[in-house]
XYZ file of N, CA and C in Angstrom:
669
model
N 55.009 84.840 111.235
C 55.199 84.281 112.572
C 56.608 83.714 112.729
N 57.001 83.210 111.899
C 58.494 82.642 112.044
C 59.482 83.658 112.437
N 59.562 84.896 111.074
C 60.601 86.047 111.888
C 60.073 86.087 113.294
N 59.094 86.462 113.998
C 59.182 86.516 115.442
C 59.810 86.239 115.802
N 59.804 84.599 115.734
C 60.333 83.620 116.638
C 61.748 83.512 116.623
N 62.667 83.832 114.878
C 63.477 83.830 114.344
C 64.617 85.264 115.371
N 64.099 86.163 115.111
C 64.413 87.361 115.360
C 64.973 87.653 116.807
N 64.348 87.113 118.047
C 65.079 87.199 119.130
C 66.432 85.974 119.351
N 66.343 85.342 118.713
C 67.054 84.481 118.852
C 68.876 85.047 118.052
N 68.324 86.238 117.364
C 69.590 86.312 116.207
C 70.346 87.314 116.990
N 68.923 88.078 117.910
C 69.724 89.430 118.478
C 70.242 88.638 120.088
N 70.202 87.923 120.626
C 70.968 87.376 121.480
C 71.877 86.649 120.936
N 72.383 86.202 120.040
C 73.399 85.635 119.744
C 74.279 86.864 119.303
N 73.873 87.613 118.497
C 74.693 88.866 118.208
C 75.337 89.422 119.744
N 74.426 89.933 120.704
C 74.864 90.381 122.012
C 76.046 89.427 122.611
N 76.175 87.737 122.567
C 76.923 87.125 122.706
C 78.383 87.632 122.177
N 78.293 87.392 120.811
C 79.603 87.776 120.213
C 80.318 88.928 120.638
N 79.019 89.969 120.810
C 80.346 91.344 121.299
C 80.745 91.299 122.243
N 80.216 90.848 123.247
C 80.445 90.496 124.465
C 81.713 89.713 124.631
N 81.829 88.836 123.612
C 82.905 87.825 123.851
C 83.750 88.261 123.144
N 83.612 89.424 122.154
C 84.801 89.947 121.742
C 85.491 90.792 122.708
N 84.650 91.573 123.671
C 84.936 92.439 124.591
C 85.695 92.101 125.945
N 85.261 90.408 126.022
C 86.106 89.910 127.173
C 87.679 89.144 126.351
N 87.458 88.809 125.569
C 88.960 88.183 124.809
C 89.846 89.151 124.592
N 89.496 90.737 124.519
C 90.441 92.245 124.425
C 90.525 92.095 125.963
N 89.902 91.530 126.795
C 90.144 92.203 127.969
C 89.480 93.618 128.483
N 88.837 94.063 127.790
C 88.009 95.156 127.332
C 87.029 94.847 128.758
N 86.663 93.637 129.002
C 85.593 93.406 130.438
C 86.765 92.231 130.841
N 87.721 92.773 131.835
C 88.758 91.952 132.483
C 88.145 90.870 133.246
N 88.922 90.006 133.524
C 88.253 88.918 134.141
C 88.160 89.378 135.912
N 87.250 88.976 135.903
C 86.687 89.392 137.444
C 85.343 90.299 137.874
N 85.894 90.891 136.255
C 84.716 92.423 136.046
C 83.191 91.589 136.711
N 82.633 92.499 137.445
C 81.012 92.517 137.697
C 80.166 92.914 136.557
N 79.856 92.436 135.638
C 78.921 92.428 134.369
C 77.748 93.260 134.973
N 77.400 94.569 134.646
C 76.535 95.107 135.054
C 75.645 95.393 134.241
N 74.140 94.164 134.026
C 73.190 94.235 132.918
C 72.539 94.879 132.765
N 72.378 96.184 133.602
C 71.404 97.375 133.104
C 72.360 98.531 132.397
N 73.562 98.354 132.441
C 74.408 99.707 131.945
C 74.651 98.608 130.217
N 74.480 97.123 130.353
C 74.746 96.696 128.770
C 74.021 96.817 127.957
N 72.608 96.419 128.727
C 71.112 96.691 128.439
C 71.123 98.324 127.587
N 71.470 99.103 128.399
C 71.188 100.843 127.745
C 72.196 101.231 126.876
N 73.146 100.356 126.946
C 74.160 100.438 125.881
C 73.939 100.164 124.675
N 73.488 98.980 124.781
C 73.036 98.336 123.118
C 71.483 98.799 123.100
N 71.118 99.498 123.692
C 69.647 99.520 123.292
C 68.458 98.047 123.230
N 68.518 97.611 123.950
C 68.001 95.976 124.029
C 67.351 95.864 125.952
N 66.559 95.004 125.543
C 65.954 94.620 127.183
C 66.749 93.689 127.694
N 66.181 93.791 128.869
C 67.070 92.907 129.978
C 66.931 91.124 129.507
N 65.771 91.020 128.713
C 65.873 89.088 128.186
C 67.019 88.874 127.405
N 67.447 89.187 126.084
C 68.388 88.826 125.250
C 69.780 89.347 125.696
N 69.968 90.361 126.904
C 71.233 89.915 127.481
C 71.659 88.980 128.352
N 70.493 88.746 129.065
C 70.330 87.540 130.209
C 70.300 85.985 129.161
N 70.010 85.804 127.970
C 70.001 85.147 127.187
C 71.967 84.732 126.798
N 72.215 85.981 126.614
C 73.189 85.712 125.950
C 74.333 85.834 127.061
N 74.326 85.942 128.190
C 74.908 85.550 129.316
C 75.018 84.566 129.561
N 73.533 83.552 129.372
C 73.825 82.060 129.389
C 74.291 81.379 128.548
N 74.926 81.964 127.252
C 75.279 81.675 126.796
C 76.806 81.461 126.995
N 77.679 82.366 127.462
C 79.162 82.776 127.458
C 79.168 82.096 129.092
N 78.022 81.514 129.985
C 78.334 81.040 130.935
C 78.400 79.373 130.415
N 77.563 78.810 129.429
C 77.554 77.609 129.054
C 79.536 77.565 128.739
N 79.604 78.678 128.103
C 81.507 78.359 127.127
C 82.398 78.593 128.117
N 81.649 78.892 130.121
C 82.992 79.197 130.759
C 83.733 80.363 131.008
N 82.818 81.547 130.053
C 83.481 83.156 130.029
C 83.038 83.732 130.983
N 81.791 83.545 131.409
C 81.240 84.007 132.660
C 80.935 83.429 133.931
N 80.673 83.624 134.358
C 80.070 82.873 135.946
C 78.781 83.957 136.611
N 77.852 83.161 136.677
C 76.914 83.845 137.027
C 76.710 83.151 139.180
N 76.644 84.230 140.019
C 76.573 83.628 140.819
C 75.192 83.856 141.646
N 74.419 83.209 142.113
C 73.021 83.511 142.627
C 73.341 84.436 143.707
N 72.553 85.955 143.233
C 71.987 86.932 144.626
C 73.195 87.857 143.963
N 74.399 87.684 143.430
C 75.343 88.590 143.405
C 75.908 88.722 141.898
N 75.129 88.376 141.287
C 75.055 88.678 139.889
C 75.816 87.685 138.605
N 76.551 88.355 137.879
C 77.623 87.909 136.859
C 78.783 88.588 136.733
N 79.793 87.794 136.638
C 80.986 88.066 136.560
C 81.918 87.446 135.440
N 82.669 88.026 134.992
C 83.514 87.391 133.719
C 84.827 86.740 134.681
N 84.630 85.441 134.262
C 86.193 84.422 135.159
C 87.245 84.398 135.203
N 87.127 84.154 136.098
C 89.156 84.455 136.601
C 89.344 83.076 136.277
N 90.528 82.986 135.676
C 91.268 81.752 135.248
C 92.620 81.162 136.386
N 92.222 80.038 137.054
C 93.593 80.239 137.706
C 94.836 79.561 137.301
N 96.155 79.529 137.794
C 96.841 78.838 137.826
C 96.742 77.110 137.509
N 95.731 77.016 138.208
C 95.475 75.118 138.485
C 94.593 75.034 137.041
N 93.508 76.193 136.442
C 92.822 76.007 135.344
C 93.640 76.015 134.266
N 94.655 76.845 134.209
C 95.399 76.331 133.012
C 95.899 75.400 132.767
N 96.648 75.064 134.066
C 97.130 73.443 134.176
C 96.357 72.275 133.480
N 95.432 72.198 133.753
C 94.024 71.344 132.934
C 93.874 71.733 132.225
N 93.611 72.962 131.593
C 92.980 72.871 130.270
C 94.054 72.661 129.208
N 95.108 73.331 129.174
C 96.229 72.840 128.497
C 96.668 70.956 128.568
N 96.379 70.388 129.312
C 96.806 68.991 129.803
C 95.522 68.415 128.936
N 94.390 69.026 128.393
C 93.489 68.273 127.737
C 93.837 68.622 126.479
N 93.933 69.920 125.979
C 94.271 70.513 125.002
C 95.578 69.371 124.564
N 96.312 69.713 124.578
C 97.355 68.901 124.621
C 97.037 67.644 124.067
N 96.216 66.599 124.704
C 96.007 65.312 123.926
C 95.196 65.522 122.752
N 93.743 66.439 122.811
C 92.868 66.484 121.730
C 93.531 67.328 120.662
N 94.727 68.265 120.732
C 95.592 68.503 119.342
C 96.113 67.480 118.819
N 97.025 66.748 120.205
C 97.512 65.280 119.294
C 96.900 64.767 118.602
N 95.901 64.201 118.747
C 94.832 63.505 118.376
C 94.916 64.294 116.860
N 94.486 64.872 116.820
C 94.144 65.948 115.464
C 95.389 65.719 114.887
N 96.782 66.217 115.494
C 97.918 66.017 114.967
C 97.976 64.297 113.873
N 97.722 63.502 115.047
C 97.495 62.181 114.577
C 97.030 61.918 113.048
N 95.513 62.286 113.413
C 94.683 61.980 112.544
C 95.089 62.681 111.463
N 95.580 64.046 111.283
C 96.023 64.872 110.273
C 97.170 63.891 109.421
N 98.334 63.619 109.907
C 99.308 62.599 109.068
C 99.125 62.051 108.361
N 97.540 60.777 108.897
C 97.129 59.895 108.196
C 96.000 60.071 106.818
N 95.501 61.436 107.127
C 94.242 61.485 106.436
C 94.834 62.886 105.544
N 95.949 63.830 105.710
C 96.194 64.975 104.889
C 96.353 64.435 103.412
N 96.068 64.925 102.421
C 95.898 65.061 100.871
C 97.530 65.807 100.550
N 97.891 66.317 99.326
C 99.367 66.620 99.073
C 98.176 67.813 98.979
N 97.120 68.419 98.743
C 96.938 70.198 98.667
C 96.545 70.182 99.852
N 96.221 69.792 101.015
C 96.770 69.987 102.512
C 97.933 70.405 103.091
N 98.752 69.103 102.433
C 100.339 69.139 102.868
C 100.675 70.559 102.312
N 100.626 70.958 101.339
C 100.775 72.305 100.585
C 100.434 73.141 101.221
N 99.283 73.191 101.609
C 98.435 74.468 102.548
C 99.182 74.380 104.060
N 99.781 73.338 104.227
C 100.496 73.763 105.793
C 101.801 74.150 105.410
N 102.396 73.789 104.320
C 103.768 74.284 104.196
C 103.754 75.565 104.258
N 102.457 76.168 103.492
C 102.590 77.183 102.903
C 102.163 78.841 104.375
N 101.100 77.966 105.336
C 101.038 78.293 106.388
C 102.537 79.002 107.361
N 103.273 77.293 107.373
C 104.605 77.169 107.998
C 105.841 78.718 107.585
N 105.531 78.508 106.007
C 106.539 79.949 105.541
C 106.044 80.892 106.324
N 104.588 81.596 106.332
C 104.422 82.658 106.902
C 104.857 82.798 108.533
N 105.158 81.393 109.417
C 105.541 81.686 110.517
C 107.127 82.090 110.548
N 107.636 81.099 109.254
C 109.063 81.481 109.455
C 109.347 83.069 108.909
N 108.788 83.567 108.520
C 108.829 84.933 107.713
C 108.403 86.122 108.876
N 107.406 85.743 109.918
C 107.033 86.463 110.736
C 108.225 85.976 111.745
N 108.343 85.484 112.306
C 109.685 84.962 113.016
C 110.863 85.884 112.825
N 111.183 85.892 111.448
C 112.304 86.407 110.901
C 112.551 87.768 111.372
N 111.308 88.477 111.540
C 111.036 89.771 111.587
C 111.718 90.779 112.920
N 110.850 90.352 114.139
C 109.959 89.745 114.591
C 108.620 89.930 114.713
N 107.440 89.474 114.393
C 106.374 90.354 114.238
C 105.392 89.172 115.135
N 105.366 89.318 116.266
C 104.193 88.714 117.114
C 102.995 88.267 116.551
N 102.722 89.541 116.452
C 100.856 89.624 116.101
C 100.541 88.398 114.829
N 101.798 88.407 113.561
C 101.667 87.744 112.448
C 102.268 86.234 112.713
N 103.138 85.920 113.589
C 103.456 84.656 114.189
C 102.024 84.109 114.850
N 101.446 85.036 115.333
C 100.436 84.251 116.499
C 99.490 83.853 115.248
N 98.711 84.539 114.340
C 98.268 84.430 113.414
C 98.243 83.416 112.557
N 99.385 83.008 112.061
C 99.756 82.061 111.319
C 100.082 80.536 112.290
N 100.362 80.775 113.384
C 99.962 79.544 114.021
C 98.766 79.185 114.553
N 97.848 80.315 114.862
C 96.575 79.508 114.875
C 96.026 79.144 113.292
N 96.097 79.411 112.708
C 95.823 79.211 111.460
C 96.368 77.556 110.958
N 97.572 77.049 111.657
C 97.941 75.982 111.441
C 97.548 75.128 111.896
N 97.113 75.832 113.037
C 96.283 74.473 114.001
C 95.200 74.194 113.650
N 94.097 74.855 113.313
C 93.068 74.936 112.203
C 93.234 74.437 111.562
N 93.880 74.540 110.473
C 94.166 73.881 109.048
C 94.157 72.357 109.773
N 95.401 71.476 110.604
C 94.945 70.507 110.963
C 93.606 69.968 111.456
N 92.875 71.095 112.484
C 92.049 70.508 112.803
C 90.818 69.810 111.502
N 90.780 70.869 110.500
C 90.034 71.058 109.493
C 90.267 69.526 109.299
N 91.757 69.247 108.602
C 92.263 67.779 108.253
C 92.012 67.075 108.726
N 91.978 66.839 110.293
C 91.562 65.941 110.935
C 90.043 64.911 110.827
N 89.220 66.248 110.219
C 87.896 66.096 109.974
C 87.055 64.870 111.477
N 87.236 65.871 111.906
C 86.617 65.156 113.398
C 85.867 66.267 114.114
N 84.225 66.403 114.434
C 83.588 68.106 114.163
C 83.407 67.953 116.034
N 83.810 66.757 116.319
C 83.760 66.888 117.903
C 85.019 67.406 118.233
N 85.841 67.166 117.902
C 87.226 67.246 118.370
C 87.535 68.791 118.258
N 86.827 69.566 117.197
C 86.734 70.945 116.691
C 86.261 71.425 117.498
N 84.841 70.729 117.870
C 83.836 71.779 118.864
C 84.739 71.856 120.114
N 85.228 70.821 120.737
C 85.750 70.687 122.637
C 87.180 71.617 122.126
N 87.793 71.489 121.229
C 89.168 72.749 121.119
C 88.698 74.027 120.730
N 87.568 74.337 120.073
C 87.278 75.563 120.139
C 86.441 76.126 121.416
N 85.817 75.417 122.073
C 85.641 75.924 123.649
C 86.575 76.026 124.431
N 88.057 75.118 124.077
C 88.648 75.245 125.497
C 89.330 76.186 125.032
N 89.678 76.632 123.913
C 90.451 77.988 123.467
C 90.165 79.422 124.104
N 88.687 79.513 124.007
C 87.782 80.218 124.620
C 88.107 80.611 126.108
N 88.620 79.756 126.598
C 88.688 79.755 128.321
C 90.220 80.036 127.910
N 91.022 79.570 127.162
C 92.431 80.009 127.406
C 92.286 81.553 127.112
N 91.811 82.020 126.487
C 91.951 83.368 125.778
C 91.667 84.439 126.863
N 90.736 83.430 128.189
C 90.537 84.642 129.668
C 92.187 85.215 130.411
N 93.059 83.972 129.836
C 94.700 84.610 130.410
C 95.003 85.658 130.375
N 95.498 86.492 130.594
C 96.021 88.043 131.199
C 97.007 87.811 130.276
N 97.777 86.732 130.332
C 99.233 86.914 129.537
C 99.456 86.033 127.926
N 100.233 85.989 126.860
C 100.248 85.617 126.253
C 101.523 84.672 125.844
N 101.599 83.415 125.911
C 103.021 82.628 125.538
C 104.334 83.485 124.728
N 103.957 83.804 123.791
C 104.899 84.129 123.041
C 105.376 85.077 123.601
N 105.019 85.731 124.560
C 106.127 87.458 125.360
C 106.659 86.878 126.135
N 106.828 85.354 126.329
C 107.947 84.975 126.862
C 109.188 84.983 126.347
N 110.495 85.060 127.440
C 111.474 85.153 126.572
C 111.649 83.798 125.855
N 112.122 83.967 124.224
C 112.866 82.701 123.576
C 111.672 81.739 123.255
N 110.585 82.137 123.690
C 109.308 81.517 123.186
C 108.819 81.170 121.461
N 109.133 82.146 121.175
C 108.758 81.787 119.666
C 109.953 81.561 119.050
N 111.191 81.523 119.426
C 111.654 80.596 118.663
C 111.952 79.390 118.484
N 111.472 79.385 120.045
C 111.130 77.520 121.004
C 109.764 77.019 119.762
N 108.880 77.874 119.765
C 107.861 77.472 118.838
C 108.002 77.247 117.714
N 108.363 78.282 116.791
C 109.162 77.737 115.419
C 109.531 76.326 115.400
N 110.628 76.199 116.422
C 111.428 75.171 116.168
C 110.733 73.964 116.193
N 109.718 73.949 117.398
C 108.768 72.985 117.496
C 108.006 72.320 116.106
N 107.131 73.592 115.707
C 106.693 73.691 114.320
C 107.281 72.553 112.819
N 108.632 73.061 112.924
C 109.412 72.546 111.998
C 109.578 70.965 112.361
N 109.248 70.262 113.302
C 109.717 69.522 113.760
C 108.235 68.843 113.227
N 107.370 69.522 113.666
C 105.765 69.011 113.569
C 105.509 68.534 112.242
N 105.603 69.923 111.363
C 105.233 69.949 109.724
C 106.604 68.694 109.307
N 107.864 68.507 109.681
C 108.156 66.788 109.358
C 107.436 66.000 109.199
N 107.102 65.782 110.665
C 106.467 64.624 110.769
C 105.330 64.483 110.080
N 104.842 64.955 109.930
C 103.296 65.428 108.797
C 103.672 65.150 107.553
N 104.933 65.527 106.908
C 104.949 65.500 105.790
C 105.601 63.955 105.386
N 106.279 63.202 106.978
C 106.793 61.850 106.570
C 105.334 61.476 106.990
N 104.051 61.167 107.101
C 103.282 61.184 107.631
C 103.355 60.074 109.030
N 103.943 60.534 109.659
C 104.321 59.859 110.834
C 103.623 60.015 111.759
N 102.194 59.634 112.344
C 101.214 60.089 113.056
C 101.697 59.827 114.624
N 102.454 58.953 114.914
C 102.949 58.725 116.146
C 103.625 60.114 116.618
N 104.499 60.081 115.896
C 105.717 61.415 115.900
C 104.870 63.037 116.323
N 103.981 62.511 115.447
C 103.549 64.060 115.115
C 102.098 64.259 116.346
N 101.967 63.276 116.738
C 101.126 63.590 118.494
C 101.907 63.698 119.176
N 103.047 62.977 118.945
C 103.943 63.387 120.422
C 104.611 64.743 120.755
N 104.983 64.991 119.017
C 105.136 66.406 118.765
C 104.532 67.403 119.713
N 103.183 67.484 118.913
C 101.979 68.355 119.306
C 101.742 68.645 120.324
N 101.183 67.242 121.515
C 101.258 67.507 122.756
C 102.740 68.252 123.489
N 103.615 67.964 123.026
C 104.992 68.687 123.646
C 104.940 70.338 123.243
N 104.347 70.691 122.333
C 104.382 72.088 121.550
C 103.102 73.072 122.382
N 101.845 71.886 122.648
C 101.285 72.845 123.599
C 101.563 72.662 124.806
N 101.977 72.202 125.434
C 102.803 71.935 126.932
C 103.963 73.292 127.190
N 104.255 72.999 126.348
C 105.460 73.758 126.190
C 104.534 75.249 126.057
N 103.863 76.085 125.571
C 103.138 77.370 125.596
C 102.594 77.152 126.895
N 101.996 76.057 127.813
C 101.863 76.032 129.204
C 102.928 76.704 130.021
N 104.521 76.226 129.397
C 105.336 76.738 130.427
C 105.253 77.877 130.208
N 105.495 78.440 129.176
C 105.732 80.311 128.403
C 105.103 80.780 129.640
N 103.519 80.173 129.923
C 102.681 81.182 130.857
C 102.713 81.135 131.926
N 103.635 79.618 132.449
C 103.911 79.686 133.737
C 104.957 80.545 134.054
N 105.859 81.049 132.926
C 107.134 81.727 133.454
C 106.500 83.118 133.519
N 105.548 83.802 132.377
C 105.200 85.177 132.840
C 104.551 85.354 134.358
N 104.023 84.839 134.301
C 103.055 84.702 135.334
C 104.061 85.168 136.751
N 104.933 83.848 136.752
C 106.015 83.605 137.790
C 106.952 85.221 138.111
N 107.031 85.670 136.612
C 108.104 86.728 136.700
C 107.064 87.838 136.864
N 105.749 88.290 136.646
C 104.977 89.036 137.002
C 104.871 88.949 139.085
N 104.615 87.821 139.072
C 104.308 87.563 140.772
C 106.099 88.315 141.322
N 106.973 88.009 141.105
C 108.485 88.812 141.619
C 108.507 90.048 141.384
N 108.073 90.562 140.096
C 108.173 91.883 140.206
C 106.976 92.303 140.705
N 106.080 92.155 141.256
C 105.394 92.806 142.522
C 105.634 92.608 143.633
């Protein structure tokens, strides 16, 4: 009796994930009309555990379900990034913070060692391995921070950033604005200067706010 009970629960969460892998490629663009009988015959599954797992990616903000006219994957606007970055922003500090005070020297190690791979991808230039290695850094702090709320509300609002069309770093001079930031960060971390290193932080994601205000801006001119 337990697998029963066990069992629908695993295959709607599974349907979740692809789903949310499929909207973070852009693969189901934001706006898309989610059409649950063509996902339904796709995966081979009934109409409950996608409707399940719809409410799910609508709880994290990926979707919007609207009464009479179905589901739709969200458009992010202008004013939403504004906010979510402006929260983001303090709850990294925060992490930033807490990281200074509470990192171990095989922490400090594990971000240095993080830090090389950005400067090495940098060097290159290799996007894909820059972006990589800085989320990876931010992680690593958050990890440090050891705060599992502060984890959960930045890994949802990531979620909603990831609906953007565009990406910071294809801005021009962006990643080496970031680097530089970086270097400035992993200081302060390593003098463990927790003041420094929120003020840092919040300026470093502010600053990937602008990156997307400028694509954005230079996308809207050239149309």
């Amino acid at each position: 009796m337990n697998a029963t009970r066990i069992a629908p629960i695993a295959l709607y969460q599974e349907v979740a994930e692809r789903l949310r892998q499929r909207i973070f490629s852009h693969e189901l663009p934001p706006g898309t009309w989610v059409d649950e009988q063509a996902l339904a015959e796709h995966y081979g599954i009934s109409r409950t555990p996608l409707r399940e797992a719809l409410k799910v990616l609508a709880s994290e903000g990926l979707v919007t379900l609207k009464p009479r006219r179905g589901c739709y994957v969200t458009e992010i606007s202008e004013r939403d990034l504004d906010e979510v970055f402006s929260v983001m922003s303090m709850l990294e500090g925060e992490c930033a913070r807490l990281s200074a005070a509470r990192a171990s020297e095989d922490d400090l190690a594990r971000l240095r060692a993080i830090h090389a791979s950005l400067e090495k991808a940098a060097a290159k230039p290799d996007i894909d391995r820059f972006f990589e290695a800085n989320q990876a850094f931010h992680l690593a702090l958050q990890e440090i921070a050891d705060n599992r709320w502060l984890l959960h509300v930045i890994e949802d609002l990531r979620k909603v950033i990831k609906l953007s069309r565009h990406h910071s770093l294809f801005s021009e001079g962006r990643l080496e604005q970031s680097l530089a930031e970086h270097r400035e960060l992993l200081q302060a971390l390593l003098d463990r200067d927790g003041a420094r290193a929120e003020r840092l932080m919040r300026t470093h994601i502010l600053s990937g706010r602008a990156a997307l205000a400028r694509i954005a801006d230079a996308k809207t001119q050239a149309a």
